[in-house]
XYZ file of C-alpha atoms in Angstrom:
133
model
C -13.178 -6.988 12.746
C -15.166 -3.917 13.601
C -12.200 -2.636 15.522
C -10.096 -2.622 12.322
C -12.986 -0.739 10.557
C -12.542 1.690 12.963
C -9.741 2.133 12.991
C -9.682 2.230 9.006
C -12.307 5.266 8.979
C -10.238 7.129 11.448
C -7.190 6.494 9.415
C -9.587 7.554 6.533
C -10.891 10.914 8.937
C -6.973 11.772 9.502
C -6.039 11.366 6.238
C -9.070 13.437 4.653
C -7.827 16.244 7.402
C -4.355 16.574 6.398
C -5.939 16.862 2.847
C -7.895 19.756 3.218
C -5.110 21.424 5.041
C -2.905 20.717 2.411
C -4.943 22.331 -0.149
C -6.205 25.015 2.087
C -2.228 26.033 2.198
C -2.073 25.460 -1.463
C -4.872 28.070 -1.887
C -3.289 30.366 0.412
C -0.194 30.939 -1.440
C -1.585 31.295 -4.754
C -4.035 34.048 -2.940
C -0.849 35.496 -1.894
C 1.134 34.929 -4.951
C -2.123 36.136 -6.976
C -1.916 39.326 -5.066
C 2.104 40.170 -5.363
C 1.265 40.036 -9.278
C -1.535 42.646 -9.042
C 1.191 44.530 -7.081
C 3.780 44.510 -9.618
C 1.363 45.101 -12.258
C 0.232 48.404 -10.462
C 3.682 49.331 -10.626
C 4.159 48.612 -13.969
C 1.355 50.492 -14.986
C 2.375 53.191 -12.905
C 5.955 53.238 -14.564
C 4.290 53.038 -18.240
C 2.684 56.363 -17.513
C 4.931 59.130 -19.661
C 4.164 61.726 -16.460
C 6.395 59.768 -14.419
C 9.498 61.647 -13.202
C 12.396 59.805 -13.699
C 13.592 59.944 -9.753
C 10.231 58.042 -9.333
C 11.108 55.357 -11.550
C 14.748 54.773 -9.539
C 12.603 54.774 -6.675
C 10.428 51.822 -8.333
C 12.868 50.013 -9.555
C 14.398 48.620 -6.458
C 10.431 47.584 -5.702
C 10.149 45.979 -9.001
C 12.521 43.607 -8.425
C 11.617 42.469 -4.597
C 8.020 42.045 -6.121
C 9.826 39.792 -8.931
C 11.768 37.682 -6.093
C 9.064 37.365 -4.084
C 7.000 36.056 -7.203
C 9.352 33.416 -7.825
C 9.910 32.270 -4.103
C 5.958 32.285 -3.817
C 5.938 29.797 -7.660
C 8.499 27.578 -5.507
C 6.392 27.432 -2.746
C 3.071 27.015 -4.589
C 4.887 24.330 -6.889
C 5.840 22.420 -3.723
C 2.674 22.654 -2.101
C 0.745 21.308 -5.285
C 3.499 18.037 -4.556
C 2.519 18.080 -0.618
C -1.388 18.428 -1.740
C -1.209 15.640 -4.219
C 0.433 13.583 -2.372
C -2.224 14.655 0.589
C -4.874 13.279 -1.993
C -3.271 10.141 -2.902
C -2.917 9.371 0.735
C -6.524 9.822 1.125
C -7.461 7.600 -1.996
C -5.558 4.718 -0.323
C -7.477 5.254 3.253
C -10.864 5.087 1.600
C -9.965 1.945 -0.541
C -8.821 0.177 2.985
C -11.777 1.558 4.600
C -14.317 -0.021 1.767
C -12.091 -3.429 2.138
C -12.528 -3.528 5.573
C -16.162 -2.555 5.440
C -16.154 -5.384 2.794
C -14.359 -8.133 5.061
C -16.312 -7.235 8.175
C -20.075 -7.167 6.118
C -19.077 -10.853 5.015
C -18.015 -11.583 8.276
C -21.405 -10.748 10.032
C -23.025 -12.059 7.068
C -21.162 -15.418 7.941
C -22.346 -14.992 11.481
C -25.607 -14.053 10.499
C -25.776 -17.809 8.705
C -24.386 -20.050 10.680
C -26.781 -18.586 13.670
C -29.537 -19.572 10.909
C -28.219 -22.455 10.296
C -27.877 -23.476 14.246
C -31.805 -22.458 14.695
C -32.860 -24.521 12.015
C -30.932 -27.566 13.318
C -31.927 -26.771 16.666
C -35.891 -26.697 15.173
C -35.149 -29.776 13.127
C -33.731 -32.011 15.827
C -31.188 -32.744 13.092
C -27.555 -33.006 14.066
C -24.488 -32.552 11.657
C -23.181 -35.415 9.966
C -19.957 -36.882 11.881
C -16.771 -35.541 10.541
């Protein structure tokens, strides 16, 4: 029984690593997505400005809209990632719930031991012997 525990806590050590590298991802693309916004909303401001000459504008425009694609590629990706974390997570949650039963099963196990050795010293004191079956 101590080899399934473990092998439970490993399960319960991969699991908790694939988590944290799903969420580390997750937090790397809305970094990334966070900082294609502040891009676009430079340009923006810039193309609000009055002083702009118009050829700068034309010049903006075709920037504009790669910034917008790439903002909605990155909201895929982020949305996706949030499904790979979760699941991630949920994976985890079931790993530590079979590590605790296992921890469970093999504590009452050596518990079990623990008393029938006590109850083989005692006998053993006693001179007593079982009853016959």
């Amino acid at each position: 029984m101590v080899a399934t525990l473990r092998k439970a806590r490993r399960i319960e050590s991969v699991q908790g690593q694939m988590h944290q590298r799903a969420e580390s991802a997750l937090a790397q693309l809305e970094r990334a997505l966070a900082e294609v916004q502040r891009e676009r909303g430079e340009v923006l401001a810039v193309l609000n400005n009055e002083a702009v000459p118009s050829f700068v504008i034309a010049l903006a425009a075709p920037r504009l809209r790669a910034l917008d694609a790439q903002i909605a590629r990155l909201q895929q990706e982020v949305a996706r990632q949030k499904v790979v974390a979760l699941d991630a997570a949920m994976r985890l949650k079931r790993a530590e719930r079979l590590t605790g039963k296992a921890a469970a099963h093999a504590n009452a196990l050596r518990e079990r031991a623990d008393l029938d050795d006590a109850l083989e010293a005692f006998i053993a004191r006693s001179g007593a012997s079982f009853p016959p079956a």
